[in-house]
PDB file of C-alpha atoms in Angstrom:
ATOM      1  CA  MET A 216      40.557 -31.975  -7.842  1.00  0.00           C
ATOM      2  CA  SER A 217      37.663 -29.720  -8.674  1.00  0.00           C
ATOM      3  CA  ASP A 218      34.085 -30.990  -8.266  1.00  0.00           C
ATOM      4  CA  PRO A 219      31.717 -28.816 -10.275  1.00  0.00           C
ATOM      5  CA  PHE A 220      28.759 -30.889  -9.077  1.00  0.00           C
ATOM      6  CA  GLN A 221      29.359 -29.901  -5.448  1.00  0.00           C
ATOM      7  CA  ILE A 222      26.903 -27.076  -6.029  1.00  0.00           C
ATOM      8  CA  TYR A 223      24.130 -29.679  -6.224  1.00  0.00           C
ATOM      9  CA  ARG A 224      25.550 -31.854  -3.432  1.00  0.00           C
ATOM     10  CA  LYS A 225      25.049 -29.054  -0.912  1.00  0.00           C
ATOM     11  CA  SER A 226      21.286 -29.471  -1.229  1.00  0.00           C
ATOM     12  CA  ALA A 227      18.674 -32.071  -0.294  1.00  0.00           C
ATOM     13  CA  ILE A 228      18.919 -33.785  -3.684  1.00  0.00           C
ATOM     14  CA  SER A 229      19.077 -37.555  -3.160  1.00  0.00           C
ATOM     15  CA  PRO A 230      22.053 -39.518  -4.501  1.00  0.00           C
ATOM     16  CA  SER A 231      19.851 -41.258  -7.093  1.00  0.00           C
ATOM     17  CA  ASP A 232      18.351 -37.962  -8.298  1.00  0.00           C
ATOM     18  CA  LEU A 233      21.824 -36.422  -8.347  1.00  0.00           C
ATOM     19  CA  GLU A 234      22.980 -39.212 -10.669  1.00  0.00           C
ATOM     20  CA  ILE A 235      20.133 -38.379 -13.045  1.00  0.00           C
ATOM     21  CA  ILE A 236      20.983 -34.678 -12.968  1.00  0.00           C
ATOM     22  CA  ILE A 237      24.698 -35.284 -13.530  1.00  0.00           C
ATOM     23  CA  SER A 238      23.953 -37.656 -16.428  1.00  0.00           C
ATOM     24  CA  ARG A 239      22.296 -34.778 -18.306  1.00  0.00           C
ATOM     25  CA  HIS A 240      25.455 -32.646 -18.210  1.00  0.00           C
ATOM     26  CA  GLN A 241      27.865 -32.846 -21.134  1.00  0.00           C
ATOM     27  CA  PRO A 242      31.608 -32.291 -20.633  1.00  0.00           C
ATOM     28  CA  LEU A 243      33.185 -29.680 -22.910  1.00  0.00           C
ATOM     29  CA  SER A 244      36.488 -27.877 -23.187  1.00  0.00           C
ATOM     30  CA  PHE A 245      37.057 -24.327 -24.345  1.00  0.00           C
ATOM     31  CA  ASN A 246      40.294 -22.571 -25.207  1.00  0.00           C
ATOM     32  CA  LYS A 247      41.571 -19.320 -23.779  1.00  0.00           C
ATOM     33  CA  GLY A 248      39.911 -16.492 -25.700  1.00  0.00           C
ATOM     34  CA  ASP A 249      36.860 -18.501 -26.810  1.00  0.00           C
ATOM     35  CA  VAL A 250      33.611 -16.550 -26.629  1.00  0.00           C
ATOM     36  CA  ILE A 251      30.924 -18.943 -25.396  1.00  0.00           C
ATOM     37  CA  LEU A 252      28.041 -16.480 -25.608  1.00  0.00           C
ATOM     38  CA  LYS A 253      27.818 -13.401 -27.820  1.00  0.00           C
ATOM     39  CA  GLU A 254      25.742 -10.305 -27.305  1.00  0.00           C
ATOM     40  CA  GLY A 255      22.540 -10.590 -29.322  1.00  0.00           C
ATOM     41  CA  LYS A 256      22.444 -14.403 -29.187  1.00  0.00           C
ATOM     42  CA  LEU A 257      20.170 -16.596 -27.073  1.00  0.00           C
ATOM     43  CA  ALA A 258      21.580 -18.711 -24.256  1.00  0.00           C
ATOM     44  CA  HIS A 259      20.384 -22.307 -24.546  1.00  0.00           C
ATOM     45  CA  GLU A 260      22.345 -23.748 -21.626  1.00  0.00           C
ATOM     46  CA  TYR A 261      24.323 -23.015 -18.535  1.00  0.00           C
ATOM     47  CA  TYR A 262      27.649 -24.459 -17.486  1.00  0.00           C
ATOM     48  CA  LEU A 263      29.255 -25.783 -14.338  1.00  0.00           C
ATOM     49  CA  LEU A 264      32.864 -24.634 -14.488  1.00  0.00           C
ATOM     50  CA  GLU A 265      35.233 -27.413 -13.496  1.00  0.00           C
ATOM     51  CA  SER A 266      38.419 -25.470 -14.130  1.00  0.00           C
ATOM     52  CA  GLY A 267      39.414 -22.147 -15.579  1.00  0.00           C
ATOM     53  CA  LEU A 268      38.198 -18.563 -15.483  1.00  0.00           C
ATOM     54  CA  ILE A 269      35.419 -16.995 -17.548  1.00  0.00           C
ATOM     55  CA  ARG A 270      34.288 -13.396 -17.635  1.00  0.00           C
ATOM     56  CA  SER A 271      31.111 -11.758 -18.831  1.00  0.00           C
ATOM     57  CA  TYR A 272      31.241  -8.271 -20.267  1.00  0.00           C
ATOM     58  CA  VAL A 273      29.264  -5.592 -22.075  1.00  0.00           C
ATOM     59  CA  TYR A 274      30.212  -2.618 -24.194  1.00  0.00           C
ATOM     60  CA  ASP A 275      29.551   0.789 -22.680  1.00  0.00           C
ATOM     61  CA  TYR A 276      28.206   3.789 -24.585  1.00  0.00           C
ATOM     62  CA  GLU A 277      31.739   4.586 -25.795  1.00  0.00           C
ATOM     63  CA  GLY A 278      32.388   1.044 -27.047  1.00  0.00           C
ATOM     64  CA  GLN A 279      34.684   0.098 -24.156  1.00  0.00           C
ATOM     65  CA  GLU A 280      34.501  -3.410 -22.661  1.00  0.00           C
ATOM     66  CA  ILE A 281      33.187  -3.443 -19.091  1.00  0.00           C
ATOM     67  CA  THR A 282      33.558  -6.702 -17.183  1.00  0.00           C
ATOM     68  CA  THR A 283      30.322  -7.530 -15.370  1.00  0.00           C
ATOM     69  CA  GLU A 284      31.284 -10.822 -13.718  1.00  0.00           C
ATOM     70  CA  PHE A 285      34.029 -13.384 -13.262  1.00  0.00           C
ATOM     71  CA  PHE A 286      33.249 -17.098 -12.970  1.00  0.00           C
ATOM     72  CA  GLY A 287      35.746 -19.462 -11.342  1.00  0.00           C
ATOM     73  CA  SER A 288      35.983 -23.176 -10.688  1.00  0.00           C
ATOM     74  CA  ASN A 289      32.868 -24.832  -9.245  1.00  0.00           C
ATOM     75  CA  GLU A 290      30.618 -21.914 -10.153  1.00  0.00           C
ATOM     76  CA  VAL A 291      27.556 -21.750 -12.376  1.00  0.00           C
ATOM     77  CA  VAL A 292      28.276 -19.859 -15.593  1.00  0.00           C
ATOM     78  CA  ILE A 293      24.948 -18.478 -16.710  1.00  0.00           C
ATOM     79  CA  GLU A 294      23.266 -15.561 -18.416  1.00  0.00           C
ATOM     80  CA  VAL A 295      19.996 -15.848 -16.518  1.00  0.00           C
ATOM     81  CA  THR A 296      17.949 -13.308 -18.442  1.00  0.00           C
ATOM     82  CA  SER A 297      18.662 -14.783 -21.847  1.00  0.00           C
ATOM     83  CA  LEU A 298      18.294 -18.397 -20.707  1.00  0.00           C
ATOM     84  CA  PHE A 299      15.032 -18.111 -18.797  1.00  0.00           C
ATOM     85  CA  LEU A 300      13.297 -15.173 -20.474  1.00  0.00           C
ATOM     86  CA  LYS A 301      14.434 -16.209 -23.970  1.00  0.00           C
ATOM     87  CA  ILE A 302      15.664 -12.777 -24.937  1.00  0.00           C
ATOM     88  CA  PRO A 303      18.960 -12.021 -26.694  1.00  0.00           C
ATOM     89  CA  SER A 304      21.896 -11.653 -24.343  1.00  0.00           C
ATOM     90  CA  GLN A 305      23.224  -8.185 -23.606  1.00  0.00           C
ATOM     91  CA  GLU A 306      26.461  -9.755 -22.401  1.00  0.00           C
ATOM     92  CA  ASN A 307      29.355 -11.646 -23.918  1.00  0.00           C
ATOM     93  CA  MET A 308      31.070 -14.513 -22.109  1.00  0.00           C
ATOM     94  CA  GLN A 309      34.733 -15.184 -22.776  1.00  0.00           C
ATOM     95  CA  CYS A 310      37.203 -17.754 -21.461  1.00  0.00           C
ATOM     96  CA  LEU A 311      40.204 -16.051 -19.876  1.00  0.00           C
ATOM     97  CA  THR A 312      41.972 -19.419 -19.592  1.00  0.00           C
ATOM     98  CA  ASP A 313      41.494 -22.860 -21.057  1.00  0.00           C
ATOM     99  CA  CYS A 314      38.295 -24.122 -19.420  1.00  0.00           C
ATOM    100  CA  LYS A 315      36.643 -27.433 -18.662  1.00  0.00           C
ATOM    101  CA  VAL A 316      32.890 -27.169 -18.218  1.00  0.00           C
ATOM    102  CA  TRP A 317      29.787 -29.308 -17.904  1.00  0.00           C
ATOM    103  CA  LYS A 318      27.023 -28.042 -20.178  1.00  0.00           C
ATOM    104  CA  PHE A 319      23.408 -28.363 -19.026  1.00  0.00           C
ATOM    105  CA  GLU A 320      20.835 -27.739 -21.756  1.00  0.00           C
ATOM    106  CA  TYR A 321      17.793 -25.607 -20.934  1.00  0.00           C
ATOM    107  CA  ASN A 322      15.302 -28.327 -21.957  1.00  0.00           C
ATOM    108  CA  ASP A 323      16.987 -30.930 -19.722  1.00  0.00           C
ATOM    109  CA  PHE A 324      17.060 -28.426 -16.868  1.00  0.00           C
ATOM    110  CA  GLN A 325      13.344 -27.678 -17.282  1.00  0.00           C
ATOM    111  CA  GLU A 326      12.410 -31.355 -17.412  1.00  0.00           C
ATOM    112  CA  LEU A 327      14.340 -32.230 -14.251  1.00  0.00           C
ATOM    113  CA  TYR A 328      13.331 -29.025 -12.483  1.00  0.00           C
ATOM    114  CA  HIS A 329       9.696 -30.108 -12.723  1.00  0.00           C
ATOM    115  CA  ALA A 330      10.334 -33.832 -12.142  1.00  0.00           C
ATOM    116  CA  ILE A 331      12.624 -33.674  -9.090  1.00  0.00           C
ATOM    117  CA  PRO A 332      11.196 -31.606  -6.198  1.00  0.00           C
ATOM    118  CA  ALA A 333      14.574 -31.245  -4.462  1.00  0.00           C
ATOM    119  CA  PHE A 334      16.112 -29.959  -7.702  1.00  0.00           C
ATOM    120  CA  ASN A 335      13.274 -27.461  -7.972  1.00  0.00           C
ATOM    121  CA  GLU A 336      14.060 -26.288  -4.451  1.00  0.00           C
ATOM    122  CA  TRP A 337      17.777 -26.133  -5.270  1.00  0.00           C
ATOM    123  CA  GLY A 338      17.009 -23.936  -8.299  1.00  0.00           C
ATOM    124  CA  ARG A 339      14.919 -21.516  -6.271  1.00  0.00           C
ATOM    125  CA  ALA A 340      17.558 -21.338  -3.531  1.00  0.00           C
ATOM    126  CA  TRP A 341      20.373 -20.829  -6.055  1.00  0.00           C
ATOM    127  CA  MET A 342      18.458 -18.075  -7.858  1.00  0.00           C
ATOM    128  CA  THR A 343      17.712 -16.328  -4.551  1.00  0.00           C
ATOM    129  CA  TYR A 344      21.387 -16.420  -3.616  1.00  0.00           C
ATOM    130  CA  ALA A 345      22.429 -15.189  -7.086  1.00  0.00           C
ATOM    131  CA  LEU A 346      19.963 -12.302  -6.792  1.00  0.00           C
ATOM    132  CA  HIS A 347      21.381 -11.486  -3.340  1.00  0.00           C
ATOM    133  CA  LEU A 348      24.921 -11.360  -4.770  1.00  0.00           C
ATOM    134  CA  MET A 349      23.832  -9.156  -7.656  1.00  0.00           C
ATOM    135  CA  LYS A 350      22.063  -6.750  -5.294  1.00  0.00           C
ATOM    136  CA  LYS A 351      25.066  -6.717  -2.967  1.00  0.00           C
ATOM    137  CA  ARG A 352      27.416  -5.916  -5.854  1.00  0.00           C
ATOM    138  CA  SER A 353      25.122  -3.102  -6.975  1.00  0.00           C
ATOM    139  CA  ILE A 354      25.090  -1.585  -3.485  1.00  0.00           C
ATOM    140  CA  ASP A 355      28.830  -2.123  -2.985  1.00  0.00           C
ATOM    141  CA  MET A 356      29.573  -0.220  -6.209  1.00  0.00           C
ATOM    142  CA  VAL A 357      28.059   2.941  -4.714  1.00  0.00           C
ATOM    143  CA  SER A 358      28.689   2.454  -0.995  1.00  0.00           C
ATOM    144  CA  LEU A 359      32.264   1.115  -0.856  1.00  0.00           C
ATOM    145  CA  SER A 360      35.475   2.752  -1.934  1.00  0.00           C
ATOM    146  CA  ALA A 361      37.419   1.274  -4.831  1.00  0.00           C
ATOM    147  CA  SER A 362      40.012   0.012  -2.327  1.00  0.00           C
ATOM    148  CA  GLN A 363      37.332  -1.758  -0.310  1.00  0.00           C
ATOM    149  CA  ARG A 364      35.884  -3.355  -3.468  1.00  0.00           C
ATOM    150  CA  TYR A 365      39.398  -4.450  -4.470  1.00  0.00           C
ATOM    151  CA  ASN A 366      40.002  -6.047  -1.061  1.00  0.00           C
ATOM    152  CA  GLN A 367      36.648  -7.852  -1.212  1.00  0.00           C
ATOM    153  CA  LEU A 368      37.485  -9.217  -4.652  1.00  0.00           C
ATOM    154  CA  ILE A 369      40.864 -10.505  -3.472  1.00  0.00           C
ATOM    155  CA  ALA A 370      39.222 -12.169  -0.466  1.00  0.00           C
ATOM    156  CA  ASN A 371      36.336 -13.715  -2.410  1.00  0.00           C
ATOM    157  CA  LYS A 372      37.892 -14.598  -5.766  1.00  0.00           C
ATOM    158  CA  PRO A 373      41.710 -14.609  -5.531  1.00  0.00           C
ATOM    159  CA  GLN A 374      42.060 -16.683  -8.738  1.00  0.00           C
ATOM    160  CA  ILE A 375      40.972 -13.637 -10.729  1.00  0.00           C
ATOM    161  CA  PHE A 376      44.267 -11.920  -9.890  1.00  0.00           C
ATOM    162  CA  GLN A 377      46.229 -14.905 -11.224  1.00  0.00           C
ATOM    163  CA  PHE A 378      44.554 -15.110 -14.613  1.00  0.00           C
ATOM    164  CA  ALA A 379      42.588 -11.970 -15.513  1.00  0.00           C
ATOM    165  CA  PRO A 380      44.267  -9.024 -17.222  1.00  0.00           C
ATOM    166  CA  LEU A 381      44.326  -5.933 -15.007  1.00  0.00           C
ATOM    167  CA  LYS A 382      42.172  -3.995 -17.489  1.00  0.00           C
ATOM    168  CA  HIS A 383      39.332  -6.518 -16.927  1.00  0.00           C
ATOM    169  CA  ILE A 384      39.715  -6.287 -13.151  1.00  0.00           C
ATOM    170  CA  ALA A 385      39.751  -2.485 -13.307  1.00  0.00           C
ATOM    171  CA  SER A 386      36.554  -2.338 -15.381  1.00  0.00           C
ATOM    172  CA  TYR A 387      34.865  -4.820 -13.024  1.00  0.00           C
ATOM    173  CA  LEU A 388      35.771  -2.623 -10.054  1.00  0.00           C
ATOM    174  CA  GLY A 389      34.639   0.516 -11.880  1.00  0.00           C
ATOM    175  CA  VAL A 390      38.057   2.168 -11.883  1.00  0.00           C
ATOM    176  CA  THR A 391      40.687   3.111 -14.434  1.00  0.00           C
ATOM    177  CA  ASP A 392      43.805   1.016 -14.971  1.00  0.00           C
ATOM    178  CA  THR A 393      45.837   3.794 -13.334  1.00  0.00           C
ATOM    179  CA  SER A 394      43.591   3.833 -10.262  1.00  0.00           C
ATOM    180  CA  LEU A 395      43.850   0.056  -9.962  1.00  0.00           C
ATOM    181  CA  SER A 396      47.660   0.286 -10.073  1.00  0.00           C
ATOM    182  CA  ARG A 397      47.563   2.851  -7.246  1.00  0.00           C
ATOM    183  CA  ILE A 398      45.150   0.701  -5.189  1.00  0.00           C
ATOM    184  CA  ARG A 399      47.357  -2.372  -5.663  1.00  0.00           C
ATOM    185  CA  LYS A 400      50.465  -0.417  -4.653  1.00  0.00           C
ATOM    186  CA  GLU A 401      48.744   0.896  -1.518  1.00  0.00           C
ATOM    187  CA  ALA A 402      47.523  -2.602  -0.613  1.00  0.00           C
ATOM    188  CA  LEU A 403      51.098  -3.918  -0.691  1.00  0.00           C
ATOM    189  CA  GLN A 404      52.348  -1.297   1.771  1.00  0.00           C
TER     190      GLN A 404
END
């Protein structure tokens, strides 16, 4: 069974404070294909993904969808810039499967972030790690071959290959559908 709150349990948050934090999350379900954040809209919450797969994507200069991230079970589904800077999102977020999430409203987050020191520390540590991953992805896109990026994705997020269409995986890896087919064929040899 998935535990989306494990992300908080890995920190120094006390059991009593954890109960308070969890009580502010609201369970929701989304259907495959639902768009939970649209480009141009403000994010007012983030989600803990209990089950399912969500992707974020943008449109390139030619109007093609480019997948920017995949979110799997027990991950934080967030559009940081829109949520914290209060600017319209440049990304869309779409459920690739039916999803169960726990919604955490921005105002509740802010209140608890300032009231619970260990939650404040968790937030700073999580944001630092998220920034590290974003920087690593940026560097990997220019320093690793497409095959190496493919192998990393399989190792780190194998559920993507079960549920995401290949066109979304290809755009995430920065390759064409044809190139992804070749990379997959080579990986099986």
